[in-house]
mmCIF file of C-alpha atoms and ligand atoms in Angstrom:
data_model
loop_
_atom_site.group_PDB
_atom_site.id
_atom_site.type_symbol
_atom_site.label_atom_id
_atom_site.label_comp_id
_atom_site.label_asym_id
_atom_site.label_seq_id
_atom_site.Cartn_x
_atom_site.Cartn_y
_atom_site.Cartn_z
ATOM 1 C CA MET A 29 -59.945 23.584 43.478
ATOM 2 C CA GLU A 30 -57.015 21.410 42.288
ATOM 3 C CA LYS A 31 -58.157 18.266 40.433
ATOM 4 C CA ASN A 32 -58.445 15.218 42.571
ATOM 5 C CA LYS A 33 -58.718 11.835 40.948
ATOM 6 C CA ASN A 34 -62.355 11.189 41.536
ATOM 7 C CA VAL A 35 -63.721 14.698 41.230
ATOM 8 C CA PHE A 36 -65.371 15.638 37.949
ATOM 9 C CA ASP A 37 -66.643 18.907 36.209
ATOM 10 C CA ASN A 38 -70.063 17.465 35.444
ATOM 11 C CA VAL A 39 -71.850 14.087 35.391
ATOM 12 C CA LEU A 40 -71.104 13.540 31.635
ATOM 13 C CA GLN A 41 -67.402 13.054 32.314
ATOM 14 C CA LEU A 42 -68.613 9.666 34.055
ATOM 15 C CA ILE A 43 -69.863 8.258 30.885
ATOM 16 C CA GLY A 44 -67.955 5.114 29.696
ATOM 17 C CA SER A 45 -65.219 3.148 31.269
ATOM 18 C CA THR A 46 -67.818 0.675 32.513
ATOM 19 C CA PRO A 47 -66.393 -2.428 34.406
ATOM 20 C CA LEU A 48 -66.179 -5.900 33.062
ATOM 21 C CA ILE A 49 -67.380 -8.281 35.784
ATOM 22 C CA LYS A 50 -66.782 -12.135 35.787
ATOM 23 C CA LEU A 51 -69.704 -14.235 35.914
ATOM 24 C CA ASN A 52 -69.242 -16.896 38.380
ATOM 25 C CA LYS A 53 -72.371 -18.955 39.432
ATOM 26 C CA MET A 54 -74.436 -19.087 36.258
ATOM 27 C CA THR A 55 -71.570 -20.148 34.032
ATOM 28 C CA ALA A 56 -69.893 -22.321 36.521
ATOM 29 C CA ASN A 57 -70.570 -25.486 34.491
ATOM 30 C CA PHE A 58 -69.968 -23.993 31.189
ATOM 31 C CA ASP A 59 -66.906 -24.265 29.092
ATOM 32 C CA GLY A 60 -64.702 -21.129 28.965
ATOM 33 C CA GLU A 61 -64.745 -17.794 31.000
ATOM 34 C CA TYR A 62 -67.373 -15.353 30.983
ATOM 35 C CA TYR A 63 -67.495 -11.642 31.628
ATOM 36 C CA ALA A 64 -70.351 -9.124 31.581
ATOM 37 C CA LYS A 65 -69.790 -5.535 30.488
ATOM 38 C CA VAL A 66 -72.099 -3.855 33.057
ATOM 39 C CA GLU A 67 -73.486 -0.776 31.229
ATOM 40 C CA ALA A 68 -75.584 0.283 34.244
ATOM 41 C CA PHE A 69 -72.327 1.707 35.658
ATOM 42 C CA ASN A 70 -72.899 4.722 33.301
ATOM 43 C CA PRO A 71 -74.382 7.767 35.096
ATOM 44 C CA GLY A 72 -77.608 7.392 33.216
ATOM 45 C CA HIS A 73 -77.504 3.655 34.079
ATOM 46 C CA SER A 74 -77.372 2.343 30.543
ATOM 47 C CA SER A 75 -75.290 2.100 27.460
ATOM 48 C CA LYS A 76 -77.231 4.746 25.770
ATOM 49 C CA ASP A 77 -75.242 7.571 27.587
ATOM 50 C CA ARG A 78 -72.331 6.803 25.159
ATOM 51 C CA ILE A 79 -74.530 7.549 22.025
ATOM 52 C CA ALA A 80 -76.300 10.476 23.464
ATOM 53 C CA LEU A 81 -73.071 12.295 24.250
ATOM 54 C CA HIS A 82 -71.217 11.385 21.152
ATOM 55 C CA ILE A 83 -74.259 12.233 18.785
ATOM 56 C CA ILE A 84 -75.037 15.610 20.690
ATOM 57 C CA GLU A 85 -71.199 16.654 20.749
ATOM 58 C CA GLU A 86 -70.912 15.707 17.069
ATOM 59 C CA ALA A 87 -73.792 18.046 16.147
ATOM 60 C CA GLU A 88 -72.247 20.815 18.230
ATOM 61 C CA ARG A 89 -69.103 20.284 16.375
ATOM 62 C CA GLN A 90 -70.784 20.433 13.009
ATOM 63 C CA GLY A 91 -72.705 23.677 14.054
ATOM 64 C CA ILE A 92 -76.077 22.153 13.705
ATOM 65 C CA LEU A 93 -77.019 22.242 17.303
ATOM 66 C CA ASN A 94 -77.025 25.805 19.077
ATOM 67 C CA PRO A 95 -77.788 26.712 22.531
ATOM 68 C CA GLY A 96 -81.450 26.487 23.453
ATOM 69 C CA ASP A 97 -82.193 24.237 20.422
ATOM 70 C CA THR A 98 -84.551 21.157 20.759
ATOM 71 C CA ILE A 99 -83.301 17.553 20.570
ATOM 72 C CA ILE A 100 -85.917 15.035 19.420
ATOM 73 C CA GLU A 101 -85.682 11.286 19.564
ATOM 74 C CA THR A 102 -87.605 7.974 19.252
ATOM 75 C CA THR A 103 -86.788 5.703 22.241
ATOM 76 C CA SER A 104 -87.636 2.844 24.228
ATOM 77 C CA GLY A 105 -86.607 4.953 27.411
ATOM 78 C CA ASN A 106 -82.905 4.411 27.753
ATOM 79 C CA THR A 107 -81.770 6.750 24.953
ATOM 80 C CA GLY A 108 -84.154 9.170 26.071
ATOM 81 C CA PHE A 109 -82.948 9.310 29.626
ATOM 82 C CA SER A 110 -79.440 9.834 28.281
ATOM 83 C CA ILE A 111 -80.395 12.548 26.023
ATOM 84 C CA ALA A 112 -82.405 14.275 28.739
ATOM 85 C CA MET A 113 -79.418 14.093 30.961
ATOM 86 C CA VAL A 114 -77.048 15.540 28.384
ATOM 87 C CA SER A 115 -79.538 18.241 27.529
ATOM 88 C CA ILE A 116 -79.733 19.307 31.080
ATOM 89 C CA ILE A 117 -75.846 19.773 31.326
ATOM 90 C CA LYS A 118 -75.677 21.367 27.919
ATOM 91 C CA GLY A 119 -78.764 23.576 28.021
ATOM 92 C CA TYR A 120 -81.047 22.023 25.220
ATOM 93 C CA GLU A 121 -84.910 21.258 25.229
ATOM 94 C CA CYS A 122 -85.689 17.559 25.052
ATOM 95 C CA ILE A 123 -88.623 15.965 23.428
ATOM 96 C CA LEU A 124 -88.952 12.102 23.390
ATOM 97 C CA ALA A 125 -91.519 9.900 21.482
ATOM 98 C CA VAL A 126 -91.738 6.677 23.346
ATOM 99 C CA SER A 127 -93.356 3.378 22.537
ATOM 100 C CA SER A 128 -96.386 2.489 24.763
ATOM 101 C CA LYS A 129 -94.466 -0.842 25.323
ATOM 102 C CA SER A 130 -91.885 0.946 27.523
ATOM 103 C CA SER A 131 -92.300 0.446 31.256
ATOM 104 C CA ALA A 132 -94.177 3.021 33.212
ATOM 105 C CA ASP A 133 -90.894 3.231 35.243
ATOM 106 C CA LYS A 134 -89.037 4.568 32.182
ATOM 107 C CA ILE A 135 -91.643 6.908 31.094
ATOM 108 C CA ASP A 136 -91.874 8.585 34.493
ATOM 109 C CA MET A 137 -88.058 8.772 34.583
ATOM 110 C CA LEU A 138 -87.798 10.727 31.370
ATOM 111 C CA LYS A 139 -90.566 13.051 32.770
ATOM 112 C CA SER A 140 -88.470 13.433 35.848
ATOM 113 C CA MET A 141 -85.442 14.429 33.855
ATOM 114 C CA GLY A 142 -87.430 17.417 32.396
ATOM 115 C CA ALA A 143 -88.123 15.877 28.992
ATOM 116 C CA LYS A 144 -91.453 16.276 27.025
ATOM 117 C CA VAL A 145 -92.680 12.818 26.203
ATOM 118 C CA TYR A 146 -95.105 11.452 23.865
ATOM 119 C CA VAL A 147 -96.267 8.105 24.292
ATOM 120 C CA CYS A 148 -97.247 6.406 20.947
ATOM 121 C CA PRO A 149 -98.867 3.044 20.425
ATOM 122 C CA ALA A 150 -96.450 0.047 20.234
ATOM 123 C CA HIS A 151 -98.196 -2.276 17.858
ATOM 124 C CA VAL A 152 -98.547 -0.046 14.791
ATOM 125 C CA LYS A 153 -96.509 -0.257 11.559
ATOM 126 C CA ALA A 154 -93.344 1.982 11.544
ATOM 127 C CA ASP A 155 -94.978 3.984 8.664
ATOM 128 C CA ASP A 156 -98.173 4.610 10.607
ATOM 129 C CA PRO A 157 -98.611 8.316 11.480
ATOM 130 C CA ARG A 158 -99.126 7.366 15.139
ATOM 131 C CA SER A 159 -95.774 5.262 15.314
ATOM 132 C CA TYR A 160 -93.175 6.837 17.492
ATOM 133 C CA TYR A 161 -90.860 7.305 14.232
ATOM 134 C CA GLN A 162 -93.512 9.213 12.557
ATOM 135 C CA VAL A 163 -94.514 11.374 15.580
ATOM 136 C CA ALA A 164 -90.668 12.211 15.936
ATOM 137 C CA LYS A 165 -90.346 13.074 12.285
ATOM 138 C CA ARG A 166 -93.281 15.245 12.322
ATOM 139 C CA LEU A 167 -92.267 17.243 15.576
ATOM 140 C CA HIS A 168 -88.879 17.795 13.937
ATOM 141 C CA GLU A 169 -90.379 19.242 10.845
ATOM 142 C CA GLU A 170 -92.536 21.451 12.945
ATOM 143 C CA ILE A 171 -90.101 22.757 15.493
ATOM 144 C CA LYS A 172 -87.600 25.285 14.249
ATOM 145 C CA GLY A 173 -84.026 24.717 15.720
ATOM 146 C CA SER A 174 -84.569 21.066 16.307
ATOM 147 C CA ILE A 175 -82.512 17.958 15.650
ATOM 148 C CA TYR A 176 -83.723 14.521 15.304
ATOM 149 C CA ILE A 177 -81.257 12.129 16.585
ATOM 150 C CA ASN A 178 -82.673 9.166 14.863
ATOM 151 C CA GLN A 179 -80.633 6.365 16.305
ATOM 152 C CA TYR A 180 -81.822 3.673 14.015
ATOM 153 C CA PHE A 181 -80.490 5.384 10.987
ATOM 154 C CA ASN A 182 -77.517 7.424 12.417
ATOM 155 C CA GLN A 183 -73.979 6.115 11.684
ATOM 156 C CA LEU A 184 -72.894 8.105 14.926
ATOM 157 C CA ASN A 185 -74.591 5.509 16.972
ATOM 158 C CA ILE A 186 -72.231 2.676 15.702
ATOM 159 C CA ASP A 187 -69.319 5.172 15.895
ATOM 160 C CA ALA A 188 -69.860 5.975 19.570
ATOM 161 C CA HIS A 189 -69.457 2.378 20.376
ATOM 162 C CA TYR A 190 -66.531 1.679 17.901
ATOM 163 C CA ASN A 191 -64.787 4.677 19.702
ATOM 164 C CA THR A 192 -65.418 3.754 23.255
ATOM 165 C CA THR A 193 -66.959 0.397 24.182
ATOM 166 C CA GLY A 194 -65.055 -1.660 21.752
ATOM 167 C CA PRO A 195 -61.648 -0.488 22.809
ATOM 168 C CA GLU A 196 -62.624 -0.792 26.415
ATOM 169 C CA ILE A 197 -63.425 -4.472 26.002
ATOM 170 C CA TRP A 198 -60.404 -5.144 23.966
ATOM 171 C CA ASP A 199 -58.200 -3.642 26.709
ATOM 172 C CA GLN A 200 -60.191 -5.166 29.472
ATOM 173 C CA THR A 201 -59.701 -8.674 28.120
ATOM 174 C CA ASN A 202 -56.133 -7.919 27.098
ATOM 175 C CA GLY A 203 -57.174 -8.784 23.626
ATOM 176 C CA GLU A 204 -58.069 -12.426 24.603
ATOM 177 C CA ILE A 205 -61.760 -11.966 24.009
ATOM 178 C CA THR A 206 -63.002 -14.904 21.578
ATOM 179 C CA HIS A 207 -66.905 -14.173 21.467
ATOM 180 C CA LEU A 208 -68.990 -11.091 22.014
ATOM 181 C CA VAL A 209 -72.787 -11.762 22.823
ATOM 182 C CA ALA A 210 -74.936 -8.493 22.447
ATOM 183 C CA CYS A 211 -78.554 -7.618 22.199
ATOM 184 C CA SER A 212 -79.495 -5.916 18.739
ATOM 185 C CA GLY A 213 -82.029 -3.016 18.712
ATOM 186 C CA THR A 214 -80.822 -0.287 16.837
ATOM 187 C CA GLY A 215 -77.667 -2.457 16.186
ATOM 188 C CA GLY A 216 -75.206 0.275 17.210
ATOM 189 C CA THR A 217 -73.922 -1.423 20.216
ATOM 190 C CA ILE A 218 -73.038 -4.687 18.493
ATOM 191 C CA SER A 219 -71.957 -3.032 15.215
ATOM 192 C CA GLY A 220 -69.713 -0.616 16.681
ATOM 193 C CA ILE A 221 -68.058 -3.014 19.129
ATOM 194 C CA SER A 222 -67.811 -5.612 16.491
ATOM 195 C CA LYS A 223 -66.111 -3.401 14.089
ATOM 196 C CA TYR A 224 -63.323 -2.445 16.528
ATOM 197 C CA LEU A 225 -62.778 -6.005 17.598
ATOM 198 C CA LYS A 226 -62.631 -7.515 14.157
ATOM 199 C CA GLU A 227 -60.144 -4.924 13.148
ATOM 200 C CA GLN A 228 -58.074 -6.161 16.040
ATOM 201 C CA ASN A 229 -58.789 -9.912 15.590
ATOM 202 C CA PRO A 230 -61.087 -11.084 12.637
ATOM 203 C CA ASN A 231 -61.546 -14.278 14.324
ATOM 204 C CA ILE A 232 -63.568 -12.916 17.203
ATOM 205 C CA LYS A 233 -67.007 -14.334 16.830
ATOM 206 C CA VAL A 234 -69.845 -11.859 17.264
ATOM 207 C CA ILE A 235 -73.440 -13.165 18.154
ATOM 208 C CA GLY A 236 -76.508 -10.953 17.948
ATOM 209 C CA VAL A 237 -79.610 -11.593 20.328
ATOM 210 C CA ASP A 238 -82.964 -11.130 18.738
ATOM 211 C CA ALA A 239 -86.493 -11.524 20.012
ATOM 212 C CA TYR A 240 -89.232 -13.741 18.700
ATOM 213 C CA GLY A 241 -91.455 -11.239 16.943
ATOM 214 C CA SER A 242 -88.515 -9.359 15.283
ATOM 215 C CA VAL A 243 -87.196 -9.392 11.802
ATOM 216 C CA LEU A 244 -83.557 -9.092 12.327
ATOM 217 C CA LYS A 245 -82.370 -12.892 12.577
ATOM 218 C CA LYS A 246 -84.223 -13.676 9.514
ATOM 219 C CA TYR A 247 -82.823 -10.651 7.714
ATOM 220 C CA HIS A 248 -79.476 -11.571 8.670
ATOM 221 C CA GLU A 249 -79.779 -15.046 7.196
ATOM 222 C CA THR A 250 -81.676 -14.195 3.935
ATOM 223 C CA ARG A 251 -81.352 -10.443 3.406
ATOM 224 C CA GLU A 252 -85.060 -10.501 2.966
ATOM 225 C CA PHE A 253 -87.509 -8.260 5.096
ATOM 226 C CA ASP A 254 -90.266 -10.638 6.056
ATOM 227 C CA ASP A 255 -93.072 -9.059 7.808
ATOM 228 C CA LYS A 256 -94.542 -12.449 8.672
ATOM 229 C CA GLU A 257 -91.932 -12.335 11.336
ATOM 230 C CA ILE A 258 -93.395 -9.530 13.016
ATOM 231 C CA TYR A 259 -95.646 -10.016 16.067
ATOM 232 C CA PRO A 260 -95.946 -8.266 19.478
ATOM 233 C CA TYR A 261 -93.458 -9.307 22.134
ATOM 234 C CA ARG A 262 -92.649 -7.900 25.465
ATOM 235 C CA ILE A 263 -88.799 -7.251 25.771
ATOM 236 C CA GLU A 264 -88.171 -3.643 25.295
ATOM 237 C CA GLY A 265 -85.070 -2.436 23.424
ATOM 238 C CA LEU A 266 -84.313 -5.660 21.554
ATOM 239 C CA GLY A 267 -85.208 -6.695 18.018
ATOM 240 C CA LYS A 268 -87.104 -4.613 15.524
ATOM 241 C CA ASN A 269 -89.957 -4.283 13.013
ATOM 242 C CA LEU A 270 -87.758 -2.521 10.459
ATOM 243 C CA ILE A 271 -84.166 -2.885 9.213
ATOM 244 C CA PRO A 272 -82.109 -0.172 10.887
ATOM 245 C CA THR A 273 -79.082 1.121 8.958
ATOM 246 C CA ALA A 274 -77.280 1.520 12.421
ATOM 247 C CA THR A 275 -76.941 -2.349 12.143
ATOM 248 C CA ASP A 276 -73.903 -3.620 10.022
ATOM 249 C CA PHE A 277 -75.234 -7.228 9.334
ATOM 250 C CA ASP A 278 -71.980 -8.061 7.816
ATOM 251 C CA LEU A 279 -70.174 -7.585 11.139
ATOM 252 C CA ILE A 280 -72.542 -10.265 12.917
ATOM 253 C CA ASP A 281 -71.774 -13.650 12.474
ATOM 254 C CA LYS A 282 -74.964 -15.022 13.673
ATOM 255 C CA PHE A 283 -78.279 -14.173 15.578
ATOM 256 C CA VAL A 284 -79.919 -16.212 18.381
ATOM 257 C CA LYS A 285 -83.486 -15.650 19.195
ATOM 258 C CA VAL A 286 -84.868 -15.725 22.772
ATOM 259 C CA THR A 287 -88.269 -15.748 24.350
ATOM 260 C CA ASP A 288 -89.912 -13.170 26.607
ATOM 261 C CA GLU A 289 -90.467 -15.708 29.318
ATOM 262 C CA GLN A 290 -87.122 -17.280 29.480
ATOM 263 C CA SER A 291 -85.216 -13.733 29.330
ATOM 264 C CA ALA A 292 -87.419 -12.590 32.067
ATOM 265 C CA HIS A 293 -86.624 -15.457 34.354
ATOM 266 C CA THR A 294 -82.948 -15.353 33.467
ATOM 267 C CA ALA A 295 -82.863 -11.556 34.341
ATOM 268 C CA ARG A 296 -84.079 -12.613 37.776
ATOM 269 C CA GLU A 297 -81.522 -15.295 38.053
ATOM 270 C CA VAL A 298 -78.549 -12.907 37.235
ATOM 271 C CA SER A 299 -79.670 -10.543 39.905
ATOM 272 C CA ASN A 300 -80.134 -13.464 42.455
ATOM 273 C CA THR A 301 -76.948 -15.353 41.526
ATOM 274 C CA GLU A 302 -74.416 -12.897 40.542
ATOM 275 C CA GLY A 303 -75.772 -9.925 42.641
ATOM 276 C CA LEU A 304 -75.945 -7.835 39.469
ATOM 277 C CA PHE A 305 -79.432 -6.115 39.371
ATOM 278 C CA VAL A 306 -79.900 -5.976 35.634
ATOM 279 C CA GLY A 307 -82.519 -5.088 33.166
ATOM 280 C CA TYR A 308 -84.698 -7.314 30.870
ATOM 281 C CA THR A 309 -82.331 -7.247 27.928
ATOM 282 C CA SER A 310 -79.457 -8.397 29.964
ATOM 283 C CA GLY A 311 -81.524 -11.334 30.926
ATOM 284 C CA ALA A 312 -82.092 -11.805 27.169
ATOM 285 C CA ALA A 313 -78.438 -11.687 26.539
ATOM 286 C CA MET A 314 -77.717 -14.113 29.418
ATOM 287 C CA GLN A 315 -80.557 -16.510 27.968
ATOM 288 C CA ALA A 316 -78.896 -16.395 24.637
ATOM 289 C CA LEU A 317 -75.536 -17.414 26.255
ATOM 290 C CA LYS A 318 -77.168 -20.272 27.890
ATOM 291 C CA GLN A 319 -78.732 -21.560 24.595
ATOM 292 C CA LEU A 320 -75.350 -21.093 22.801
ATOM 293 C CA GLU A 321 -73.607 -23.124 25.542
ATOM 294 C CA ALA A 322 -76.193 -25.971 25.287
ATOM 295 C CA GLU A 323 -75.563 -25.887 21.468
ATOM 296 C CA GLY A 324 -71.726 -26.344 22.222
ATOM 297 C CA GLU A 325 -70.775 -23.000 20.855
ATOM 298 C CA PHE A 326 -68.010 -22.555 23.401
ATOM 299 C CA SER A 327 -64.789 -24.318 24.159
ATOM 300 C CA PRO A 328 -62.736 -24.508 27.605
ATOM 301 C CA SER A 329 -60.228 -21.794 26.366
ATOM 302 C CA ASP A 330 -63.014 -19.245 25.248
ATOM 303 C CA LYS A 331 -63.280 -15.833 26.853
ATOM 304 C CA VAL A 332 -66.762 -14.736 26.172
ATOM 305 C CA VAL A 333 -68.038 -11.159 26.835
ATOM 306 C CA VAL A 334 -71.712 -10.434 27.141
ATOM 307 C CA ILE A 335 -73.099 -6.872 27.156
ATOM 308 C CA PHE A 336 -75.591 -6.119 30.015
ATOM 309 C CA PRO A 337 -77.117 -3.023 28.530
ATOM 310 C CA ASP A 338 -79.049 -1.493 31.673
ATOM 311 C CA HIS A 339 -80.099 -1.730 35.240
ATOM 312 C CA GLY A 340 -82.931 -3.667 36.816
ATOM 313 C CA SER A 341 -84.512 -0.598 38.477
ATOM 314 C CA ARG A 342 -86.096 0.374 35.378
ATOM 315 C CA TYR A 343 -88.121 -2.891 35.356
ATOM 316 C CA MET A 344 -89.680 -2.812 38.804
ATOM 317 C CA SER A 345 -93.256 -2.902 37.347
ATOM 318 C CA LYS A 346 -92.230 -5.705 34.887
ATOM 319 C CA VAL A 347 -89.687 -8.316 35.246
ATOM 320 C CA TYR A 348 -89.328 -7.549 38.959
ATOM 321 C CA SER A 349 -93.009 -7.604 39.792
ATOM 322 C CA ASP A 350 -94.433 -10.911 40.638
ATOM 323 C CA LYS A 351 -97.838 -9.696 39.683
ATOM 324 C CA TRP A 352 -96.621 -8.701 36.158
ATOM 325 C CA MET A 353 -94.806 -12.109 35.707
ATOM 326 C CA GLU A 354 -98.009 -13.796 36.780
ATOM 327 C CA ASP A 355 -100.171 -11.753 34.450
ATOM 328 C CA GLN A 356 -97.880 -12.749 31.636
ATOM 329 C CA GLY A 357 -98.383 -16.383 32.500
ATOM 330 C CA PHE A 358 -94.746 -16.547 33.200
ATOM 331 C CA PHE A 359 -94.929 -18.461 36.586
ATOM 332 C CA ASP A 360 -95.747 -22.080 36.881
ATOM 333 C CA SER A 361 -95.489 -24.447 39.870
ATOM 334 C CA LYS A 362 -91.793 -24.674 39.227
ATOM 335 C CA THR A 363 -90.820 -21.017 39.037
ATOM 336 C CA ALA A 364 -93.497 -19.318 41.239
ATOM 337 C CA THR A 365 -91.720 -17.228 43.827
ATOM 338 C CA VAL A 366 -92.841 -17.170 47.388
ATOM 339 C CA SER A 367 -93.177 -13.616 48.671
ATOM 340 C CA THR A 368 -90.175 -12.603 50.815
ATOM 341 C CA ILE A 369 -91.831 -9.473 52.134
ATOM 342 C CA GLU A 370 -93.491 -9.667 55.571
ATOM 343 C CA TYR A 371 -95.423 -6.790 56.800
ATOM 344 C CA ILE A 372 -95.332 -6.273 60.708
ATOM 345 C CA LYS A 373 -98.582 -4.619 61.830
HETATM 346 N N1 PMP B 410 -81.072 -3.114 25.636
HETATM 347 C C1 PMP B 410 -81.769 -2.031 25.997
HETATM 348 C C2 PMP B 410 -82.517 -2.041 27.304
HETATM 349 C C3 PMP B 410 -82.103 -1.111 25.049
HETATM 350 O O1 PMP B 410 -82.757 0.056 25.298
HETATM 351 C C4 PMP B 410 -81.347 -1.120 23.727
HETATM 352 C C5 PMP B 410 -81.534 -0.069 22.763
HETATM 353 N N2 PMP B 410 -82.683 -0.071 21.991
HETATM 354 C C6 PMP B 410 -80.674 -2.468 23.485
HETATM 355 C C7 PMP B 410 -80.545 -3.348 24.410
HETATM 356 C C8 PMP B 410 -79.877 -2.598 22.272
HETATM 357 O O2 PMP B 410 -78.879 -1.729 21.884
HETATM 358 P P1 PMP B 410 -78.574 -1.149 20.399
HETATM 359 O O3 PMP B 410 -79.765 -0.225 20.123
HETATM 360 O O4 PMP B 410 -77.419 -0.582 20.548
HETATM 361 O O5 PMP B 410 -78.661 -2.384 19.528
#
């Protein structure tokens, strides 16, 4: 068939080139213009499609991945989904070690995409043999013909965003971007985009979003790993209990910390005001943006890009569940929602 503009050989050709969408209502009273890079428009519904494709194709180019081999990864869910999707198209086995903190929605989705899933306890140290890092490492040692993507310590994670997300944002803003606000987990997104943008214009300010309970902000400020900073928190995919080498701390100007509770409410607010059904860390990024604005970070001529990493449908049993919100103590008399579902009997 002759190629039509909107016809593709397979789903992988749809990865990247996500839209930049202007935020209107939530930022109406803020100085500057605000745009969201909405990564849920990737076919696997998150930014992780980019790294899965890039890392797997690089392994193929280097000849370390052959047909029928097994791809292993540690993941909060999104990277796993993207790897499972790429594996289906390219004919690889996929094994994923997931933290028990990941939403049930995400874990079921991985299984639905044909992956073998190991759910590992969330609140153990990274060097504990039960942690998802150690489980993935052990499986990689045991399984012949396997590769371990290891996104936290893989330079290709940064490169994927340097090659695609960074140039897209530069083009989409006609080079007028002044600030980037992005969550940091592995750090691949923020570091890769920052590297590209700062090469174009070193004055662009890059602000990372971290969670209370994570070591990243303190490490950025002091270059000291302080395990007193570590305690359990609920947001998935943001912050860390170790220092990933996929984060280039020199490319990040500062970090902002956000709470589980405010991020959850802000995710709901983005959905209900901008009509963008976003995930928990998009709420976190937007919450950071609110805090930065309140601190006077932005001026009227600024053009701010915030990354929304994934889609709200992955959090139906969490942020978008009234029961879950209530169980966390996130609803008070001010924020409690009235159910808008009516059952006709
Ligand atoms: N948001 C979500 C939902 C994620 O899964 C991740 C990845 N862990 C991030 C944000 C952070 O992206 P990165 O790993 O590139 O720092």
